């Protein structure tokens, strides 16, 4: 099991950048694929990005590809999401999530069993 806590969400203007962090605790972090998801107001939770345990493989949704970058530092038990060229449609609560140890990287939220509390990102002028 992995305990997760997101930080870094705030109000940012369109075209701006923001970096989210997710602090993880638990022995299995470095063996777990990790993901970022988001839930816009009034909508369902959606996939944003995922990264394999050693960081060699990454996946992105089409809506963020080329603008967002997921990364991790296993020595610090940390997951990151760098967001550039932000748009109002990126407004959402952002969650980090962990898959069970040893499970291949996935994009479906059903494949993730540990979730943080979320951090609000608002893109508005």
PDB file of C-alpha atoms in Angstrom:
ATOM      1  CA  UNK A   1       0.000   0.000   0.000  1.00  0.00           C
ATOM      2  CA  UNK A   2       1.126   3.541  -0.809  1.00  0.00           C
ATOM      3  CA  UNK A   3      -0.030   6.725   0.925  1.00  0.00           C
ATOM      4  CA  UNK A   4      -0.166   9.710  -1.407  1.00  0.00           C
ATOM      5  CA  UNK A   5      -0.410  13.493  -0.941  1.00  0.00           C
ATOM      6  CA  UNK A   6      -0.603  15.963  -3.824  1.00  0.00           C
ATOM      7  CA  UNK A   7       0.498  19.595  -3.734  1.00  0.00           C
ATOM      8  CA  UNK A   8       1.072  22.504  -6.093  1.00  0.00           C
ATOM      9  CA  UNK A   9      -2.399  23.252  -7.375  1.00  0.00           C
ATOM     10  CA  UNK A  10      -3.391  26.899  -7.676  1.00  0.00           C
ATOM     11  CA  UNK A  11      -4.960  29.536  -9.909  1.00  0.00           C
ATOM     12  CA  UNK A  12      -2.956  30.188 -13.076  1.00  0.00           C
ATOM     13  CA  UNK A  13      -3.597  32.237 -16.200  1.00  0.00           C
ATOM     14  CA  UNK A  14      -4.122  30.613 -19.614  1.00  0.00           C
ATOM     15  CA  UNK A  15      -0.780  29.898 -21.253  1.00  0.00           C
ATOM     16  CA  UNK A  16       0.934  29.627 -17.909  1.00  0.00           C
ATOM     17  CA  UNK A  17       2.786  26.732 -16.288  1.00  0.00           C
ATOM     18  CA  UNK A  18       2.371  24.814 -13.080  1.00  0.00           C
ATOM     19  CA  UNK A  19       4.168  21.930 -11.427  1.00  0.00           C
ATOM     20  CA  UNK A  20       2.348  19.391  -9.279  1.00  0.00           C
ATOM     21  CA  UNK A  21       4.036  17.099  -6.797  1.00  0.00           C
ATOM     22  CA  UNK A  22       2.902  13.912  -5.118  1.00  0.00           C
ATOM     23  CA  UNK A  23       4.654  12.711  -1.979  1.00  0.00           C
ATOM     24  CA  UNK A  24       4.443   8.983  -1.446  1.00  0.00           C
ATOM     25  CA  UNK A  25       5.096   6.824   1.558  1.00  0.00           C
ATOM     26  CA  UNK A  26       5.269   3.074   1.729  1.00  0.00           C
ATOM     27  CA  UNK A  27       7.769   0.462   0.717  1.00  0.00           C
ATOM     28  CA  UNK A  28       6.173  -0.353  -2.627  1.00  0.00           C
ATOM     29  CA  UNK A  29       6.419   3.056  -4.331  1.00  0.00           C
ATOM     30  CA  UNK A  30       9.471   2.212  -6.396  1.00  0.00           C
ATOM     31  CA  UNK A  31       7.810  -1.004  -7.584  1.00  0.00           C
ATOM     32  CA  UNK A  32       4.540   0.650  -8.588  1.00  0.00           C
ATOM     33  CA  UNK A  33       3.473   2.295 -11.798  1.00  0.00           C
ATOM     34  CA  UNK A  34       2.060   5.737 -11.020  1.00  0.00           C
ATOM     35  CA  UNK A  35      -0.479   7.961 -12.679  1.00  0.00           C
ATOM     36  CA  UNK A  36      -2.061  11.385 -12.688  1.00  0.00           C
ATOM     37  CA  UNK A  37      -5.805  11.724 -13.195  1.00  0.00           C
ATOM     38  CA  UNK A  38      -8.100  14.720 -13.101  1.00  0.00           C
ATOM     39  CA  UNK A  39     -11.764  15.432 -12.510  1.00  0.00           C
ATOM     40  CA  UNK A  40     -13.190  18.571 -14.121  1.00  0.00           C
ATOM     41  CA  UNK A  41     -16.246  20.172 -12.488  1.00  0.00           C
ATOM     42  CA  UNK A  42     -19.330  18.050 -13.078  1.00  0.00           C
ATOM     43  CA  UNK A  43     -17.442  15.401 -15.014  1.00  0.00           C
ATOM     44  CA  UNK A  44     -15.964  11.971 -14.392  1.00  0.00           C
ATOM     45  CA  UNK A  45     -12.367  11.328 -13.438  1.00  0.00           C
ATOM     46  CA  UNK A  46     -10.112  11.037 -16.507  1.00  0.00           C
ATOM     47  CA  UNK A  47      -6.623   9.798 -17.253  1.00  0.00           C
ATOM     48  CA  UNK A  48      -3.854  12.370 -17.692  1.00  0.00           C
ATOM     49  CA  UNK A  49      -0.490  10.585 -17.598  1.00  0.00           C
ATOM     50  CA  UNK A  50       1.206   7.450 -16.297  1.00  0.00           C
ATOM     51  CA  UNK A  51       4.765   6.313 -15.689  1.00  0.00           C
ATOM     52  CA  UNK A  52       6.329   2.900 -15.172  1.00  0.00           C
ATOM     53  CA  UNK A  53       8.150   2.018 -11.926  1.00  0.00           C
ATOM     54  CA  UNK A  54      11.614   2.924 -13.230  1.00  0.00           C
ATOM     55  CA  UNK A  55      10.370   5.819 -15.332  1.00  0.00           C
ATOM     56  CA  UNK A  56      11.280   4.243 -18.657  1.00  0.00           C
ATOM     57  CA  UNK A  57       7.753   4.235 -20.076  1.00  0.00           C
ATOM     58  CA  UNK A  58       5.237   7.071 -20.040  1.00  0.00           C
ATOM     59  CA  UNK A  59       1.718   7.456 -21.411  1.00  0.00           C
ATOM     60  CA  UNK A  60      -0.279  10.640 -21.948  1.00  0.00           C
ATOM     61  CA  UNK A  61      -3.823  11.443 -22.881  1.00  0.00           C
ATOM     62  CA  UNK A  62      -4.194  13.108 -26.263  1.00  0.00           C
ATOM     63  CA  UNK A  63      -5.470  16.288 -24.619  1.00  0.00           C
ATOM     64  CA  UNK A  64      -2.200  16.882 -22.709  1.00  0.00           C
ATOM     65  CA  UNK A  65       0.394  15.256 -24.970  1.00  0.00           C
ATOM     66  CA  UNK A  66       3.166  17.728 -25.780  1.00  0.00           C
ATOM     67  CA  UNK A  67       2.165  20.070 -22.942  1.00  0.00           C
ATOM     68  CA  UNK A  68       2.450  17.947 -19.780  1.00  0.00           C
ATOM     69  CA  UNK A  69       5.384  15.863 -18.550  1.00  0.00           C
ATOM     70  CA  UNK A  70       5.208  13.158 -15.896  1.00  0.00           C
ATOM     71  CA  UNK A  71       8.315  12.186 -13.963  1.00  0.00           C
ATOM     72  CA  UNK A  72       9.312  10.464 -10.752  1.00  0.00           C
ATOM     73  CA  UNK A  73      12.189  10.362  -8.281  1.00  0.00           C
ATOM     74  CA  UNK A  74      12.207   6.992  -6.544  1.00  0.00           C
ATOM     75  CA  UNK A  75      14.971   8.106  -4.174  1.00  0.00           C
ATOM     76  CA  UNK A  76      12.626  10.811  -2.868  1.00  0.00           C
ATOM     77  CA  UNK A  77       9.409   8.778  -3.189  1.00  0.00           C
ATOM     78  CA  UNK A  78       8.001  11.555  -5.337  1.00  0.00           C
ATOM     79  CA  UNK A  79       5.900  11.882  -8.469  1.00  0.00           C
ATOM     80  CA  UNK A  80       5.668  15.060 -10.538  1.00  0.00           C
ATOM     81  CA  UNK A  81       3.533  16.582 -13.278  1.00  0.00           C
ATOM     82  CA  UNK A  82       4.908  19.571 -15.162  1.00  0.00           C
ATOM     83  CA  UNK A  83       2.094  21.381 -16.960  1.00  0.00           C
ATOM     84  CA  UNK A  84       2.821  23.968 -19.638  1.00  0.00           C
ATOM     85  CA  UNK A  85       0.627  25.984 -22.002  1.00  0.00           C
ATOM     86  CA  UNK A  86      -2.298  25.558 -19.667  1.00  0.00           C
ATOM     87  CA  UNK A  87      -5.829  26.025 -20.983  1.00  0.00           C
ATOM     88  CA  UNK A  88      -9.125  26.700 -19.198  1.00  0.00           C
ATOM     89  CA  UNK A  89     -10.130  23.106 -20.093  1.00  0.00           C
ATOM     90  CA  UNK A  90      -7.314  21.902 -17.826  1.00  0.00           C
ATOM     91  CA  UNK A  91      -9.252  23.177 -14.819  1.00  0.00           C
ATOM     92  CA  UNK A  92      -9.865  20.205 -12.534  1.00  0.00           C
ATOM     93  CA  UNK A  93      -8.955  18.484  -9.312  1.00  0.00           C
ATOM     94  CA  UNK A  94      -5.774  16.543 -10.011  1.00  0.00           C
ATOM     95  CA  UNK A  95      -5.096  13.223  -8.311  1.00  0.00           C
ATOM     96  CA  UNK A  96      -2.023  11.044  -8.157  1.00  0.00           C
ATOM     97  CA  UNK A  97      -2.547   7.311  -7.957  1.00  0.00           C
ATOM     98  CA  UNK A  98      -0.527   4.133  -7.538  1.00  0.00           C
ATOM     99  CA  UNK A  99      -1.014   0.746  -9.090  1.00  0.00           C
ATOM    100  CA  UNK A 100      -0.392  -2.416  -7.106  1.00  0.00           C
ATOM    101  CA  UNK A 101       3.251  -3.447  -7.048  1.00  0.00           C
ATOM    102  CA  UNK A 102       4.330  -5.409 -10.098  1.00  0.00           C
ATOM    103  CA  UNK A 103       1.268  -4.617 -12.221  1.00  0.00           C
ATOM    104  CA  UNK A 104       2.007  -3.303 -15.740  1.00  0.00           C
ATOM    105  CA  UNK A 105       1.447   0.391 -16.372  1.00  0.00           C
ATOM    106  CA  UNK A 106      -2.162   1.198 -17.247  1.00  0.00           C
ATOM    107  CA  UNK A 107      -4.390   4.153 -18.106  1.00  0.00           C
ATOM    108  CA  UNK A 108      -7.664   2.971 -16.588  1.00  0.00           C
ATOM    109  CA  UNK A 109      -8.412   4.317 -13.087  1.00  0.00           C
ATOM    110  CA  UNK A 110      -9.726   0.827 -12.206  1.00  0.00           C
ATOM    111  CA  UNK A 111      -6.121  -0.423 -12.327  1.00  0.00           C
ATOM    112  CA  UNK A 112      -5.082   1.941  -9.503  1.00  0.00           C
ATOM    113  CA  UNK A 113      -5.804   1.096  -5.906  1.00  0.00           C
ATOM    114  CA  UNK A 114      -4.200   3.968  -3.935  1.00  0.00           C
ATOM    115  CA  UNK A 115      -5.254   7.589  -4.412  1.00  0.00           C
ATOM    116  CA  UNK A 116      -4.356  10.966  -2.980  1.00  0.00           C
ATOM    117  CA  UNK A 117      -6.879  13.573  -1.822  1.00  0.00           C
ATOM    118  CA  UNK A 118      -6.394  15.755  -4.888  1.00  0.00           C
ATOM    119  CA  UNK A 119      -5.211  19.306  -5.553  1.00  0.00           C
ATOM    120  CA  UNK A 120      -7.245  21.987  -7.337  1.00  0.00           C
ATOM    121  CA  UNK A 121      -5.882  23.496 -10.551  1.00  0.00           C
ATOM    122  CA  UNK A 122      -7.796  26.454 -11.952  1.00  0.00           C
ATOM    123  CA  UNK A 123      -6.847  28.011 -15.285  1.00  0.00           C
ATOM    124  CA  UNK A 124      -8.549  31.348 -15.697  1.00  0.00           C
ATOM    125  CA  UNK A 125      -7.817  34.963 -16.520  1.00  0.00           C
TER     126      UNK A 125
END
